[in-house]
C-alpha atoms as a printed R data frame, in Angstrom:
    type eleno elety resid chain resno      x       y       z
1   ATOM     1    CA   MET     A     1 14.554 -89.426 -13.000
2   ATOM     2    CA   THR     A     2 16.096 -88.271 -16.124
3   ATOM     3    CA   ALA     A     3 12.826 -86.686 -17.155
4   ATOM     4    CA   GLN     A     4 12.639 -84.975 -13.855
5   ATOM     5    CA   ASN     A     5 16.222 -83.921 -14.140
6   ATOM     6    CA   GLY     A     6 15.545 -82.740 -17.668
7   ATOM     7    CA   SER     A     7 12.619 -80.670 -16.555
8   ATOM     8    CA   ALA     A     8 14.556 -79.387 -13.556
9   ATOM     9    CA   ASP     A     9 17.444 -78.514 -15.836
10  ATOM    10    CA   SER     A    10 15.092 -76.663 -18.153
11  ATOM    11    CA   LYS     A    11 13.604 -74.779 -15.163
12  ATOM    12    CA   SER     A    12 17.085 -73.979 -14.097
13  ATOM    13    CA   ASP     A    13 17.953 -72.856 -17.566
14  ATOM    14    CA   ALA     A    14 14.817 -70.712 -17.679
15  ATOM    15    CA   ALA     A    15 15.667 -69.196 -14.291
16  ATOM    16    CA   HIS     A    16 19.225 -68.709 -15.428
17  ATOM    17    CA   THR     A    17 18.001 -67.030 -18.599
18  ATOM    18    CA   ASP     A    18 15.650 -64.688 -16.594
19  ATOM    19    CA   ASN     A    19 18.516 -63.442 -14.433
20  ATOM    20    CA   HIS     A    20 20.935 -63.070 -17.259
21  ATOM    21    CA   PRO     A    21 21.840 -59.388 -18.068
22  ATOM    22    CA   SER     A    22 21.774 -60.011 -21.781
23  ATOM    23    CA   ASN     A    23 18.002 -60.586 -21.642
24  ATOM    24    CA   PRO     A    24 16.411 -57.189 -22.761
25  ATOM    25    CA   GLU     A    25 13.302 -57.551 -20.564
26  ATOM    26    CA   VAL     A    26 15.353 -58.206 -17.453
27  ATOM    27    CA   THR     A    27 17.662 -55.350 -18.166
28  ATOM    28    CA   ALA     A    28 14.807 -52.887 -18.658
29  ATOM    29    CA   GLU     A    29 13.087 -53.979 -15.413
30  ATOM    30    CA   ALA     A    30 16.374 -53.880 -13.454
31  ATOM    31    CA   SER     A    31 17.146 -50.496 -14.942
32  ATOM    32    CA   SER     A    32 13.652 -49.268 -14.119
33  ATOM    33    CA   ALA     A    33 14.013 -50.499 -10.581
34  ATOM    34    CA   ALA     A    34 17.365 -48.891 -10.275
35  ATOM    35    CA   MET     A    35 16.011 -45.615 -11.751
36  ATOM    36    CA   ASP     A    36 13.019 -45.459  -9.433
37  ATOM    37    CA   PRO     A    37 15.119 -44.477  -6.399
38  ATOM    38    CA   MET     A    38 17.093 -41.957  -8.490
39  ATOM    39    CA   ALA     A    39 13.933 -40.531 -10.070
40  ATOM    40    CA   HIS     A    40 12.324 -40.437  -6.642
41  ATOM    41    CA   LEU     A    41 15.329 -38.524  -5.191
42  ATOM    42    CA   GLU     A    42 15.347 -36.172  -8.152
43  ATOM    43    CA   ALA     A    43 11.666 -35.492  -7.663
44  ATOM    44    CA   GLU     A    44 12.208 -34.865  -3.942
45  ATOM    45    CA   LEU     A    45 15.130 -32.531  -4.776
46  ATOM    46    CA   ALA     A    46 12.952 -30.603  -7.283
47  ATOM    47    CA   THR     A    47 10.184 -30.286  -4.684
48  ATOM    48    CA   ALA     A    48 12.629 -29.143  -2.046
49  ATOM    49    CA   LEU     A    49 14.165 -26.567  -4.390
50  ATOM    50    CA   THR     A    50 10.695 -25.275  -5.253
51  ATOM    51    CA   GLN     A    51  9.816 -24.940  -1.547
52  ATOM    52    CA   LEU     A    52 13.148 -23.258  -0.903
53  ATOM    53    CA   ALA     A    53 12.530 -20.762  -3.658
54  ATOM    54    CA   GLU     A    54  9.005 -20.035  -2.280
55  ATOM    55    CA   GLN     A    55 10.322 -19.587   1.258
56  ATOM    56    CA   LYS     A    56 13.132 -17.370  -0.003
57  ATOM    57    CA   ASP     A    57 10.565 -15.257  -1.756
58  ATOM    58    CA   GLN     A    58  8.447 -15.045   1.372
59  ATOM    59    CA   VAL     A    59 11.461 -14.026   3.458
60  ATOM    60    CA   LEU     A    60 12.393 -11.324   0.907
61  ATOM    61    CA   ARG     A    61  8.776 -10.018   0.902
62  ATOM    62    CA   ALA     A    62  8.673 -10.037   4.670
63  ATOM    63    CA   HIS     A    63 11.993  -8.219   4.822
64  ATOM    64    CA   ALA     A    64 10.760  -5.652   2.291
65  ATOM    65    CA   GLU     A    65  7.571  -5.123   4.297
66  ATOM    66    CA   MET     A    66  9.553  -4.600   7.482
67  ATOM    67    CA   GLU     A    67 11.741  -2.054   5.715
68  ATOM    68    CA   ASN     A    68  8.568  -0.263   4.480
69  ATOM    69    CA   VAL     A    69  7.100  -0.219   7.982
70  ATOM    70    CA   ARG     A    70 10.393   1.091   9.440
71  ATOM    71    CA   ARG     A    71 10.627   3.767   6.739
72  ATOM    72    CA   ARG     A    72  6.982   4.874   7.264
73  ATOM    73    CA   ALA     A    73  7.541   4.995  11.024
74  ATOM    74    CA   GLN     A    74 10.622   7.199  10.548
75  ATOM    75    CA   GLU     A    75  8.640   9.476   8.237
76  ATOM    76    CA   GLU     A    76  5.839   9.719  10.818
77  ATOM    77    CA   VAL     A    77  8.347  10.546  13.636
78  ATOM    78    CA   SER     A    78  9.952  13.154  11.382
79  ATOM    79    CA   LYS     A    79  6.616  14.713  10.574
80  ATOM    80    CA   ALA     A    80  5.620  14.656  14.300
81  ATOM    81    CA   ARG     A    81  8.810  16.423  15.204
82  ATOM    82    CA   LYS     A    82  8.441  18.923  12.400
83  ATOM    83    CA   PHE     A    83  4.777  19.697  12.796
84  ATOM    84    CA   GLY     A    84  4.133  18.659  16.447
85  ATOM    85    CA   ILE     A    85  4.616  22.216  17.555
86  ATOM    86    CA   GLU     A    86  2.114  23.470  14.991
87  ATOM    87    CA   SER     A    87 -0.781  23.704  17.461
88  ATOM    88    CA   PHE     A    88  1.380  25.550  20.020
89  ATOM    89    CA   ALA     A    89  2.699  27.899  17.359
90  ATOM    90    CA   GLU     A    90 -0.817  28.700  16.251
91  ATOM    91    CA   SER     A    91 -1.620  29.705  19.869
92  ATOM    92    CA   MET     A    92  1.449  31.936  20.090
93  ATOM    93    CA   VAL     A    93  1.001  33.885  16.870
94  ATOM    94    CA   PRO     A    94 -1.865  36.053  18.280
95  ATOM    95    CA   VAL     A    95  0.289  36.753  21.405
96  ATOM    96    CA   LYS     A    96  3.141  38.025  19.190
97  ATOM    97    CA   ASP     A    97  0.672  40.103  17.145
98  ATOM    98    CA   SER     A    98 -0.613  41.688  20.347
99  ATOM    99    CA   LEU     A    99  2.861  42.523  21.578
100 ATOM   100    CA   GLU     A   100  3.879  44.029  18.280
101 ATOM   101    CA   ALA     A   101  0.653  46.083  18.188
102 ATOM   102    CA   ALA     A   102  1.401  47.374  21.706
103 ATOM   103    CA   LEU     A   103  4.965  48.346  20.714
104 ATOM   104    CA   ALA     A   104  3.711  50.092  17.588
105 ATOM   105    CA   LEU     A   105  1.591  52.497  19.624
106 ATOM   106    CA   SER     A   106  3.720  55.449  20.518
107 ATOM   107    CA   GLU     A   107  1.365  57.287  22.795
108 ATOM   108    CA   GLN     A   108 -0.602  55.356  25.352
109 ATOM   109    CA   THR     A   109 -1.444  55.744  28.977
110 ATOM   110    CA   LYS     A   110 -0.207  53.424  31.706
111 ATOM   111    CA   GLU     A   111 -3.706  52.092  32.075
112 ATOM   112    CA   ASP     A   112 -4.010  51.273  28.349
113 ATOM   113    CA   MET     A   113 -0.581  49.606  28.435
114 ATOM   114    CA   ARG     A   114 -1.547  47.565  31.481
115 ATOM   115    CA   SER     A   115 -4.874  46.567  29.949
116 ATOM   116    CA   GLY     A   116 -3.086  45.463  26.733
117 ATOM   117    CA   ILE     A   117 -0.567  43.445  28.653
118 ATOM   118    CA   GLU     A   118 -3.321  41.730  30.657
119 ATOM   119    CA   MET     A   119 -5.187  40.861  27.449
120 ATOM   120    CA   THR     A   120 -1.992  39.490  25.942
121 ATOM   121    CA   LEU     A   121 -1.314  37.425  29.081
122 ATOM   122    CA   LYS     A   122 -4.846  35.957  28.794
123 ATOM   123    CA   GLN     A   123 -4.124  35.006  25.164
124 ATOM   124    CA   LEU     A   124 -0.892  33.369  26.279
125 ATOM   125    CA   MET     A   125 -2.598  31.464  29.107
126 ATOM   126    CA   SER     A   126 -5.330  30.329  26.730
127 ATOM   127    CA   GLY     A   127 -2.651  28.976  24.364
128 ATOM   128    CA   PHE     A   128 -1.002  27.201  27.272
129 ATOM   129    CA   GLU     A   129 -4.274  25.531  28.250
130 ATOM   130    CA   ARG     A   130 -5.027  24.397  24.717
131 ATOM   131    CA   ASN     A   131 -1.629  22.758  24.520
132 ATOM   132    CA   HIS     A   132 -1.762  21.164  28.039
133 ATOM   133    CA   LEU     A   133  0.967  23.401  29.440
134 ATOM   134    CA   LYS     A   134  0.248  23.784  33.168
135 ATOM   135    CA   GLU     A   135  1.931  25.988  35.795
136 ATOM   136    CA   ILE     A   136  3.733  24.578  38.837
137 ATOM   137    CA   ALA     A   137  3.339  27.291  41.484
138 ATOM   138    CA   PRO     A   138  3.408  25.756  44.930
139 ATOM   139    CA   GLU     A   139  1.887  27.806  47.733
140 ATOM   140    CA   PRO     A   140  3.861  28.513  50.882
141 ATOM   141    CA   GLY     A   141  3.584  25.513  53.228
142 ATOM   142    CA   ALA     A   142  3.115  22.987  50.414
143 ATOM   143    CA   LYS     A   143  5.210  19.841  50.694
144 ATOM   144    CA   PHE     A   144  8.432  20.004  48.697
145 ATOM   145    CA   ASP     A   145  8.236  17.654  45.649
146 ATOM   146    CA   PRO     A   146 11.671  16.997  44.133
147 ATOM   147    CA   HIS     A   147 10.009  15.853  40.930
148 ATOM   148    CA   GLN     A   148  8.332  19.241  40.287
149 ATOM   149    CA   HIS     A   149 10.343  21.627  42.491
150 ATOM   150    CA   GLN     A   150 13.975  22.680  42.560
151 ATOM   151    CA   ALA     A   151 15.211  23.893  45.899
152 ATOM   152    CA   ILE     A   152 17.433  26.952  45.585
153 ATOM   153    CA   ALA     A   153 18.040  27.307  49.283
154 ATOM   154    CA   THR     A   154 16.893  26.037  52.642
155 ATOM   155    CA   VAL     A   155 15.944  28.746  55.087
156 ATOM   156    CA   PRO     A   156 14.984  28.716  58.731
157 ATOM   157    CA   ALA     A   157 11.166  29.148  58.946
158 ATOM   158    CA   GLU     A   158  8.306  28.717  61.391
159 ATOM   159    CA   GLN     A   159  6.778  25.958  59.366
160 ATOM   160    CA   GLU     A   160  7.247  22.229  58.932
161 ATOM   161    CA   ALA     A   161 10.619  21.150  57.440
162 ATOM   162    CA   ASN     A   162 10.748  20.218  53.776
163 ATOM   163    CA   THR     A   163  7.884  22.551  52.854
164 ATOM   164    CA   VAL     A   164  7.958  25.406  50.375
165 ATOM   165    CA   VAL     A   165  8.630  28.833  51.958
166 ATOM   166    CA   LEU     A   166  8.643  30.886  48.777
167 ATOM   167    CA   THR     A   167  8.223  30.259  45.023
168 ATOM   168    CA   LEU     A   168 10.857  32.256  43.177
169 ATOM   169    CA   GLN     A   169  9.947  31.133  39.681
170 ATOM   170    CA   LYS     A   170  6.983  29.108  38.413
171 ATOM   171    CA   GLY     A   171  7.630  25.772  36.799
172 ATOM   172    CA   TYR     A   172  5.686  24.163  33.934
173 ATOM   173    CA   LEU     A   173  4.292  20.740  33.024
174 ATOM   174    CA   ILE     A   174  3.393  19.499  29.530
175 ATOM   175    CA   ALA     A   175  0.857  16.719  29.849
176 ATOM   176    CA   ASP     A   176  2.198  15.691  33.326
177 ATOM   177    CA   ARG     A   177  5.829  15.846  32.173
178 ATOM   178    CA   VAL     A   178  7.995  18.482  33.893
179 ATOM   179    CA   LEU     A   179  9.152  21.049  31.351
180 ATOM   180    CA   ARG     A   180 10.762  23.194  34.003
181 ATOM   181    CA   PRO     A   181 10.667  22.704  37.782
182 ATOM   182    CA   ALA     A   182  9.500  25.517  40.034
183 ATOM   183    CA   LEU     A   183 12.405  27.307  41.787
184 ATOM   184    CA   VAL     A   184 11.610  27.437  45.515
185 ATOM   185    CA   THR     A   185 13.131  28.007  48.899
186 ATOM   186    CA   VAL     A   186 12.455  25.217  51.423
187 ATOM   187    CA   ALA     A   187 12.043  25.313  55.190
188 ATOM   188    CA   ALA     A   188 15.007  23.787  57.070
């Protein structure tokens, strides 16, 4: 038994020696095992910081792109406001020229004046058509439309109630949007 005890004691001593902190091999392994979680956490932190930096960059780029889109849209709206009337203005310039030419003539007959005014009116109407400006001129007896007509007065008439009796002033539409309603009197 002593031999067995001796060998058990030596095994115990060997086991005791393996777990002893003064053994350099054990200390390196224990240190390595202890460093693995720390190194792993540091690696995860570095990865997370890299991903954060990439996402931050993406957010900044997206924000910059949105600002560029907003700025370009504002510029387009500004240009549309500034130059949107260009086509209409081009249509009105010949009308102005015709009126100035008529005023410059000192001696003309009534017929010539009327003919010139009619030609100028045709130029004006042509410009209106090109720019989708349409007249609202309801005929007597037409149903009153509060979206396109403005009733100035109701008058007794021998026609159905809520119908136009007389158009006092034409109205205008621009592409189906009322620019000015027609001024009308309506049957009571």
